[in-house]
Each structure stands twice: as C-alpha cells, then as structure tokens.
C-alpha cells in the first residue's frame, strides 16, 4: 500500500492524545502508526509537552497556534470539553471531522453556559435547531434539560457545515451526516480493534493476574462509569440475580464519575461485597478485566451516536456483551454477536432475564464470544481501517478546493447582523432538507445589514 | 393605468385601524384612477425570538411584477412591510415595531434586556433603518411617528395625516351630558385611568365608552369595583351610524392613550366640533389639541384627569362651541386627495 504518491499527503491530526483520560485519545494513538504508513502525519496538541513520550518520539507534535501547513486538517471530535480546542479549530479552518459522537451538545454547553455565556449557547441552539432550539435551549441552560434533550439536539451543525468531509465510527453518524450534507464525502469507518495484549490472555490467566477467584461469575461494566451507562439498573439486576447465582460479582472496570451515586446504589440494593470498582486502569489491565469477565455490560442510554471502544475490545477478546437496543452498540453488530435489551420501562426485567440466561449457560457465552471475536477481527481490523481512512482522506483532499472556498465564503458573514439574518432564513430551508439551496441571501439581505451594494 | 401595491402586515382574524386604513387607501387609489391592490402577509410578533424571521419573509418577496405586469409603486405601511424590495418604494408609515423602540422598558413591552432580545432589537433597528432608507420618500401618519423615526433611526419623514373612516358624515348635535371614547379596549388606551378619574369627579360627569377589545372584562370589573356604574357605561361595539351620533351628542371626547401614533378619536371629535380631554404623554393627540383652546391636556394621573373633566363640565355651551370650532379648524383640511397626491407624486 505504501507509495510515494500516498505518503506525500500531509495531514495535521488534531486530537487529545495520551495520557489524556479520553477514550478518543487512546483510539487516535492506536491508529497513528497504521495511518502513518499511508500519510505524512503531524500531530497538533493543546499542550505538546504533555503528550506521551512514545508518541513524541514517533511524530512531530505542534502546538495549536503553530500547526504547520498541511494538505488536510483531520479533527477528532467527541462530546466532552477535552475536545473544545479541536472544536474551535474545526470551526475556524475547514477540514475532515471524525465525529466520535454525533451529538456535541455537552461540549458546546461547556464552551458557553459553563463559561457564563448563556447567550452564546442560545445562539448556537437557534442556529442549529431554529425556534425549537430556542425553546429547548432555555430549559437546558437552566439545567432543566436532563440527559435526553442534549442527545436529541446534537448541536453539531457548525462543525458539519465547516467540514470538507465527515467520518463517523457508526452508521448512526454516517447516515445523519450524509442526510445533513448531501453531496459531501461521508465515510463510515468501523471502530478499529486494538488490543495491547494480543493474543489476549485466557479467562484464567487474566483472573490470576487480577487476583479474581476462578469460581466467581463476573459481570463487568467497562469504561468510565457515567449516568448513561445504566449502572443503577446493573446494580439492581445483579442483586436480584444473586439468589440464583451466589457467586456473581459485578465489577466496574474503570473510573467512576464523582457525580454518580454508585456507592448509594450498591448499598441500597444490598449488593455489598459482590460489587467491585477498580478505578482508572492501564490499557493492559483494562483488557485483562474484559478477558476475566463472564459477561460484559455495555449499556448506554441515551446514545450520542458513539461506538464504545471498550465494547469493540470486549467483543474482540470473545466475550458476550449485553448492549442497549436502538443504539449503535446494537445496530452495528449482527444478531447473536451482542445481546440487546430495550431501554424502555421493562429494561430491568429484560436485563435480569438476559443476564440470567447468559450466566446460567456457559456454552451460550462461549458461542456468542466466538462469533463476536470472529466478526470483530474480520470487520474492525486496525490496518484495514487505517487504509480506508487514508484513501478517503486522499479523495477528500483532491476534491476540497471548491468546497473550502464555499465554506469560507459562508463564514464571512458570521458573527454580524448579516450572519444572523442569513441564519434566520437558512434555517427554514434547512428544515425542509434544502441546506445547500443557493438563495443569494447575500444579495437579498446584505443591504438590510448595512452592506453597501 | 399605473399599478400600486399597498403592503400590509396583518394578524389574521383581527381587524383594527391599520387594516381599515389600508383598505381605504386602496379604495382611494382606485378612485383616483390607479390600479391598486393589497399585498398582505400575516405577521406574528411573539415570541420575541421569532420576530426577525417573520419579518424577513417580506425581504424574500419579489413584488416588482405580477403576472407579467410591472408594479409601478409599492407603499409599505408598518413593520415589517417596508423590508420589501422595489425600485419605487414610498412608505406611508403607520408605525414601527414600538416594543423595540419607545415602548421598550415599559410595562407594555415583551422584550427583556437579555442578550437574545437585545439581538432582536438591534436587528429590527438596523433593518428598519436600512430598508426605510431605500424608500424614494417616507411619509408618516403623524408627527409623533416621524419624531420617533428621527430619534431612533436618524431618518426624516413627512407627516401625511390619514382621514378618519367616516369623513363627511361627522356633525355637531349640541353638547350633551357625557364624555365619549371610541376605540379598541386595550391596555395602551389607558381607559383604566379614565374610569379611576370618573370615581373622583365632583361634577356629575358621565363617560360612555364605545368599542370592544381584550380589556373589556377587566374594565367592567374596575367599574363595578369602584361603584361607578352610574357614571361609566361600556357600550360595546357600535355601528357607524351610532358612532357618528355618539360623537354628535357628546359634550367632549376623552382620549389619553400612551404615546399614540396618531389617534382617530381626536380628529373625529374635532370634525364633530367637540373639544378633547387628553394627557401630556398621549403622543399623536397632542399634535391637534391645544390646552385651553381646543381641549384639556392633563397630567396622566386620575386626580388631574378628574380635575380637567370637572373644569370641562363647568364650561358654558358657548365656550364649548368655541373650542369645538378651534378644533375643527385644525383638522378640516385632512382629506384623501392630498394623501394620494403625495404618495403617488412623480408616478
């Protein structure tokens, strides 16, 4: 695959990088060596001196204000404040956006409301979602939006409109981006599998290394524990299942969001010493916990369109995984690879039933795990993923010049009265799916905003 | 035959003074030999966040031709109709969106001082200034409207008073025992002040209020609460004939809105040769009423208004006749021909 022609494409990669606790930082770091076989990569970081030494030894790392000239900017964006600087760059300079989450609502909230700029947030909501955005934004700005409203109003328009192309790690993201940006290059790039221990340890080896007794039936919820991971439900389900499975243990393998009352849930359910929480883990120990599990829980609701790296790893090491139905975790994998449960009013009952079935049937767990491992190894290969992304970036770069001009022209009016008026009109067209409809708004509205003809 | 399009923003199901004026403008254009029609787009002014988008609908219209026939002149009337694009645009400004201007900060305004609403206010002001600057000429229905335009937008407008609806029918049938108000019952007309004043008068004056509107129930409650049912009468909607008769028979008219654009009541009363009781902050009526000569101009407080009414009731009929004549002289020249002449000048 390597050739001088492909190597000559210079790409600036904007992303949090290890040791940042972001899962996206790990994802990007894993992909870089494979991607570098196809592209000339420069890394851009908010604080280059803090980037893991192993990366600095392999790649040139630049601060944001000194990003070198490149053929293409590649922005890795997730829905967290850790990506705020990438978001700002993506809004300022057209590039290719890798959307790890479809919704960027929390990121924008952090950039606006949490900095005291409620007006800025409401403008973004209006720009992206019109009258409904104004109404909903007022609720969310007053912390009345709950978890669901930010997921329903993704606030990603500014990035989408400013992108030369979009990459989504799920079909959820791809299909929405394609609908939002007709005619613009959009790629579905399945989340790659990368295992620090490959081949992975056996269940017994992993348990020995972690000090987990072999006779335990371990249900593991991997990754940062947040409200969306449905751990209240997992705790209650585990407590109910202990009557039939007294050796059952629930393990949270990762950090716990300090705002999450996990200890209260455990105490309330009477789970006691059948619960363990590990805190932040090295990638190696994280993989050992996945290998040590009998069943992995990867529940998530509401979804922001993301694909869990922990889920891909769990499947890659051949573990049966319970996921939330109607989310990319369920939709990206064929039936039988994962066990979906409906995040509806009977979610707990379904979880108890599905977990109970899996815990009671070692053969079923093995069958699911074998299918999962084979599927992920075939469809989520790291090298193939890097090659696919490189080819897509080359195509995007080749076609980028007119699009770049158009994006920059559209942005010229932003921030002023003319931009505001244009958005007020454009939203009506966007609502009808006509976002790129040429309406000569500049001519129609320029005079109203005081522009001399 | 020259074609003229009158541009109207209308709230569906609501017919008020502006709608009647638009209709009469069209009729009088036709009477003067123009081919005239009305282009009307609904306008909803709430919530505040939606005003700009509603207004921009006018900017997107192309009214230069209709079915292959050139439109020779467009006459925008009120916000946001003047956003329309046309090479010959002559505005006859009824009023701007007052909540963004003089009503801002008063209890009659729904704009807050927050960043969102400030953006809308700034946009309205900029759009008004830019779009009215495109006009070949700007006429206003009163000096008050022209003054606001100058103060807030730095633009000049020439006053062109609109004739009242029943021009030619108003008459004087003597000076009866009631004070008269006719018009919509809404908060800006401040009839609560008048009712409160009627509770304080010592002269035995009576007030008849003709018209309907959203404040009717509230006013009725106030009348009962103060126990002035014998002095204040709500007549509801009255026909044109009844209206003319009520003007003809009243002792004087009462009209004290807050900073009114124009105010037909004053002109109708003067055409009926009746003096007018108004207040120092009434706006349009003050262009016609001269205190002590054609009426009373009181402070906008119940006690002061009651004092003016008592003074009115103490005047002999001869003095009221003199004042009525003074008022009549002030409005006698208001007519449609000069309005049409000025609006279509050079066409």
PDB file of C-alpha atoms in Angstrom, chain A residues 120-259:
ATOM      1  CA  UNK A 120     -23.759  32.222  23.062  1.00  0.00           C
ATOM      2  CA  UNK A 121     -25.324  28.848  23.803  1.00  0.00           C
ATOM      3  CA  UNK A 122     -28.816  30.063  22.900  1.00  0.00           C
ATOM      4  CA  UNK A 123     -27.488  31.473  19.629  1.00  0.00           C
ATOM      5  CA  UNK A 124     -25.955  28.104  18.786  1.00  0.00           C
ATOM      6  CA  UNK A 125     -29.192  26.301  19.633  1.00  0.00           C
ATOM      7  CA  UNK A 126     -31.177  28.691  17.490  1.00  0.00           C
ATOM      8  CA  UNK A 127     -28.701  28.476  14.639  1.00  0.00           C
ATOM      9  CA  UNK A 128     -28.833  24.697  14.679  1.00  0.00           C
ATOM     10  CA  UNK A 129     -32.420  23.964  15.642  1.00  0.00           C
ATOM     11  CA  UNK A 130     -34.479  27.100  14.971  1.00  0.00           C
ATOM     12  CA  UNK A 131     -37.456  28.037  17.135  1.00  0.00           C
ATOM     13  CA  UNK A 132     -37.454  24.671  18.915  1.00  0.00           C
ATOM     14  CA  UNK A 133     -33.778  25.174  19.641  1.00  0.00           C
ATOM     15  CA  UNK A 134     -34.529  28.490  21.309  1.00  0.00           C
ATOM     16  CA  UNK A 135     -37.239  26.908  23.442  1.00  0.00           C
ATOM     17  CA  UNK A 136     -35.253  23.816  24.417  1.00  0.00           C
ATOM     18  CA  UNK A 137     -32.057  25.815  24.887  1.00  0.00           C
ATOM     19  CA  UNK A 138     -33.676  27.932  27.547  1.00  0.00           C
ATOM     20  CA  UNK A 139     -34.571  24.802  29.505  1.00  0.00           C
ATOM     21  CA  UNK A 140     -31.158  23.182  29.101  1.00  0.00           C
ATOM     22  CA  UNK A 141     -29.338  26.413  30.023  1.00  0.00           C
ATOM     23  CA  UNK A 142     -31.263  26.373  33.291  1.00  0.00           C
ATOM     24  CA  UNK A 143     -30.168  22.760  33.883  1.00  0.00           C
ATOM     25  CA  UNK A 144     -33.703  21.532  33.222  1.00  0.00           C
ATOM     26  CA  UNK A 145     -32.857  19.509  30.120  1.00  0.00           C
ATOM     27  CA  UNK A 146     -31.971  16.187  31.755  1.00  0.00           C
ATOM     28  CA  UNK A 147     -29.838  13.705  29.808  1.00  0.00           C
ATOM     29  CA  UNK A 148     -32.180  13.152  26.903  1.00  0.00           C
ATOM     30  CA  UNK A 149     -32.629  16.662  25.465  1.00  0.00           C
ATOM     31  CA  UNK A 150     -28.910  17.212  24.784  1.00  0.00           C
ATOM     32  CA  UNK A 151     -28.868  13.881  22.945  1.00  0.00           C
ATOM     33  CA  UNK A 152     -31.836  14.877  20.798  1.00  0.00           C
ATOM     34  CA  UNK A 153     -30.364  18.262  19.865  1.00  0.00           C
ATOM     35  CA  UNK A 154     -26.830  17.408  18.723  1.00  0.00           C
ATOM     36  CA  UNK A 155     -25.518  20.965  18.145  1.00  0.00           C
ATOM     37  CA  UNK A 156     -23.029  19.749  15.560  1.00  0.00           C
ATOM     38  CA  UNK A 157     -24.143  21.926  12.645  1.00  0.00           C
ATOM     39  CA  UNK A 158     -21.302  24.370  12.867  1.00  0.00           C
ATOM     40  CA  UNK A 159     -18.745  21.578  12.580  1.00  0.00           C
ATOM     41  CA  UNK A 160     -20.669  19.734   9.886  1.00  0.00           C
ATOM     42  CA  UNK A 161     -21.118  22.800   7.715  1.00  0.00           C
ATOM     43  CA  UNK A 162     -17.456  23.674   8.093  1.00  0.00           C
ATOM     44  CA  UNK A 163     -16.178  20.234   7.175  1.00  0.00           C
ATOM     45  CA  UNK A 164     -14.737  19.177   3.843  1.00  0.00           C
ATOM     46  CA  UNK A 165     -15.756  15.626   4.701  1.00  0.00           C
ATOM     47  CA  UNK A 166     -17.075  13.709   7.673  1.00  0.00           C
ATOM     48  CA  UNK A 167     -16.045  10.388   9.154  1.00  0.00           C
ATOM     49  CA  UNK A 168     -18.377   8.537  11.507  1.00  0.00           C
ATOM     50  CA  UNK A 169     -17.424   5.494  13.520  1.00  0.00           C
ATOM     51  CA  UNK A 170     -21.021   4.292  13.359  1.00  0.00           C
ATOM     52  CA  UNK A 171     -23.663   4.143  10.703  1.00  0.00           C
ATOM     53  CA  UNK A 172     -25.764   6.258  13.072  1.00  0.00           C
ATOM     54  CA  UNK A 173     -23.327   9.134  12.491  1.00  0.00           C
ATOM     55  CA  UNK A 174     -22.735   8.398   8.815  1.00  0.00           C
ATOM     56  CA  UNK A 175     -26.398   8.332   7.835  1.00  0.00           C
ATOM     57  CA  UNK A 176     -27.220  11.532   9.700  1.00  0.00           C
ATOM     58  CA  UNK A 177     -24.185  13.353   8.355  1.00  0.00           C
ATOM     59  CA  UNK A 178     -24.993  12.251   4.800  1.00  0.00           C
ATOM     60  CA  UNK A 179     -28.559  13.479   5.167  1.00  0.00           C
ATOM     61  CA  UNK A 180     -27.384  16.758   6.623  1.00  0.00           C
ATOM     62  CA  UNK A 181     -24.654  17.307   3.988  1.00  0.00           C
ATOM     63  CA  UNK A 182     -25.939  15.946   0.693  1.00  0.00           C
ATOM     64  CA  UNK A 183     -23.169  15.574  -1.844  1.00  0.00           C
ATOM     65  CA  UNK A 184     -20.332  15.918   0.640  1.00  0.00           C
ATOM     66  CA  UNK A 185     -17.986  12.953   1.255  1.00  0.00           C
ATOM     67  CA  UNK A 186     -19.039  10.951   4.300  1.00  0.00           C
ATOM     68  CA  UNK A 187     -17.368   7.730   5.459  1.00  0.00           C
ATOM     69  CA  UNK A 188     -18.454   5.024   7.864  1.00  0.00           C
ATOM     70  CA  UNK A 189     -15.235   3.809   9.438  1.00  0.00           C
ATOM     71  CA  UNK A 190     -15.975   0.942  11.832  1.00  0.00           C
ATOM     72  CA  UNK A 191     -14.196   1.399  15.148  1.00  0.00           C
ATOM     73  CA  UNK A 192     -10.906  -0.478  14.902  1.00  0.00           C
ATOM     74  CA  UNK A 193      -9.902  -3.244  17.250  1.00  0.00           C
ATOM     75  CA  UNK A 194      -6.647  -2.686  19.063  1.00  0.00           C
ATOM     76  CA  UNK A 195      -5.553  -4.954  21.887  1.00  0.00           C
ATOM     77  CA  UNK A 196      -2.450  -4.130  23.863  1.00  0.00           C
ATOM     78  CA  UNK A 197      -2.195  -7.825  24.771  1.00  0.00           C
ATOM     79  CA  UNK A 198      -2.576  -9.794  21.562  1.00  0.00           C
ATOM     80  CA  UNK A 199      -3.177 -12.638  21.728  1.00  0.00           C
ATOM     81  CA  UNK A 200      -5.301 -11.790  24.735  1.00  0.00           C
ATOM     82  CA  UNK A 201      -4.897 -13.726  27.976  1.00  0.00           C
ATOM     83  CA  UNK A 202      -7.293 -16.541  28.711  1.00  0.00           C
ATOM     84  CA  UNK A 203     -10.001 -16.055  31.327  1.00  0.00           C
ATOM     85  CA  UNK A 204      -7.953 -17.994  33.847  1.00  0.00           C
ATOM     86  CA  UNK A 205      -4.721 -16.087  33.075  1.00  0.00           C
ATOM     87  CA  UNK A 206      -6.477 -12.767  33.363  1.00  0.00           C
ATOM     88  CA  UNK A 207      -8.097 -13.684  36.666  1.00  0.00           C
ATOM     89  CA  UNK A 208      -4.820 -14.839  38.070  1.00  0.00           C
ATOM     90  CA  UNK A 209      -3.170 -11.578  37.088  1.00  0.00           C
ATOM     91  CA  UNK A 210      -6.003  -9.544  38.592  1.00  0.00           C
ATOM     92  CA  UNK A 211      -6.485 -11.659  41.716  1.00  0.00           C
ATOM     93  CA  UNK A 212     -10.047 -12.615  40.854  1.00  0.00           C
ATOM     94  CA  UNK A 213     -11.130 -16.073  42.037  1.00  0.00           C
ATOM     95  CA  UNK A 214     -11.792 -18.535  39.263  1.00  0.00           C
ATOM     96  CA  UNK A 215     -15.143 -19.639  40.685  1.00  0.00           C
ATOM     97  CA  UNK A 216     -16.705 -16.186  40.539  1.00  0.00           C
ATOM     98  CA  UNK A 217     -19.275 -15.406  37.860  1.00  0.00           C
ATOM     99  CA  UNK A 218     -18.058 -11.968  36.830  1.00  0.00           C
ATOM    100  CA  UNK A 219     -20.232  -9.372  35.122  1.00  0.00           C
ATOM    101  CA  UNK A 220     -18.051  -6.456  34.080  1.00  0.00           C
ATOM    102  CA  UNK A 221     -19.115  -2.927  33.158  1.00  0.00           C
ATOM    103  CA  UNK A 222     -16.004  -1.442  31.495  1.00  0.00           C
ATOM    104  CA  UNK A 223     -15.002   2.188  30.971  1.00  0.00           C
ATOM    105  CA  UNK A 224     -15.782   5.459  32.714  1.00  0.00           C
ATOM    106  CA  UNK A 225     -18.942   4.976  34.775  1.00  0.00           C
ATOM    107  CA  UNK A 226     -21.418   7.731  33.904  1.00  0.00           C
ATOM    108  CA  UNK A 227     -25.171   8.166  34.256  1.00  0.00           C
ATOM    109  CA  UNK A 228     -25.715   6.983  30.675  1.00  0.00           C
ATOM    110  CA  UNK A 229     -24.146   3.566  31.441  1.00  0.00           C
ATOM    111  CA  UNK A 230     -27.283   2.481  33.363  1.00  0.00           C
ATOM    112  CA  UNK A 231     -25.319   1.199  36.339  1.00  0.00           C
ATOM    113  CA  UNK A 232     -28.234   1.747  38.737  1.00  0.00           C
ATOM    114  CA  UNK A 233     -30.028  -0.845  36.696  1.00  0.00           C
ATOM    115  CA  UNK A 234     -26.999  -3.149  36.558  1.00  0.00           C
ATOM    116  CA  UNK A 235     -26.639  -2.996  40.335  1.00  0.00           C
ATOM    117  CA  UNK A 236     -30.315  -3.846  40.933  1.00  0.00           C
ATOM    118  CA  UNK A 237     -30.238  -6.652  38.350  1.00  0.00           C
ATOM    119  CA  UNK A 238     -27.071  -8.150  39.868  1.00  0.00           C
ATOM    120  CA  UNK A 239     -28.641  -8.029  43.339  1.00  0.00           C
ATOM    121  CA  UNK A 240     -31.730  -9.849  42.083  1.00  0.00           C
ATOM    122  CA  UNK A 241     -29.667 -12.495  40.285  1.00  0.00           C
ATOM    123  CA  UNK A 242     -27.592 -13.380  43.337  1.00  0.00           C
ATOM    124  CA  UNK A 243     -30.338 -15.619  44.664  1.00  0.00           C
ATOM    125  CA  UNK A 244     -29.770 -17.967  41.716  1.00  0.00           C
ATOM    126  CA  UNK A 245     -26.093 -17.127  41.260  1.00  0.00           C
ATOM    127  CA  UNK A 246     -24.497 -16.576  44.669  1.00  0.00           C
ATOM    128  CA  UNK A 247     -21.006 -16.468  43.065  1.00  0.00           C
ATOM    129  CA  UNK A 248     -21.989 -13.485  40.891  1.00  0.00           C
ATOM    130  CA  UNK A 249     -19.807 -10.381  41.171  1.00  0.00           C
ATOM    131  CA  UNK A 250     -20.379  -7.027  39.461  1.00  0.00           C
ATOM    132  CA  UNK A 251     -17.151  -5.230  38.528  1.00  0.00           C
ATOM    133  CA  UNK A 252     -16.921  -1.654  37.306  1.00  0.00           C
ATOM    134  CA  UNK A 253     -13.621  -1.662  35.420  1.00  0.00           C
ATOM    135  CA  UNK A 254     -12.707   1.987  35.183  1.00  0.00           C
ATOM    136  CA  UNK A 255     -13.141   5.339  36.837  1.00  0.00           C
ATOM    137  CA  UNK A 256     -16.450   6.434  38.307  1.00  0.00           C
ATOM    138  CA  UNK A 257     -17.909   9.849  37.597  1.00  0.00           C
ATOM    139  CA  UNK A 258     -17.742  11.578  41.014  1.00  0.00           C
ATOM    140  CA  UNK A 259     -21.321  12.844  40.487  1.00  0.00           C
TER     141      UNK A 259
END
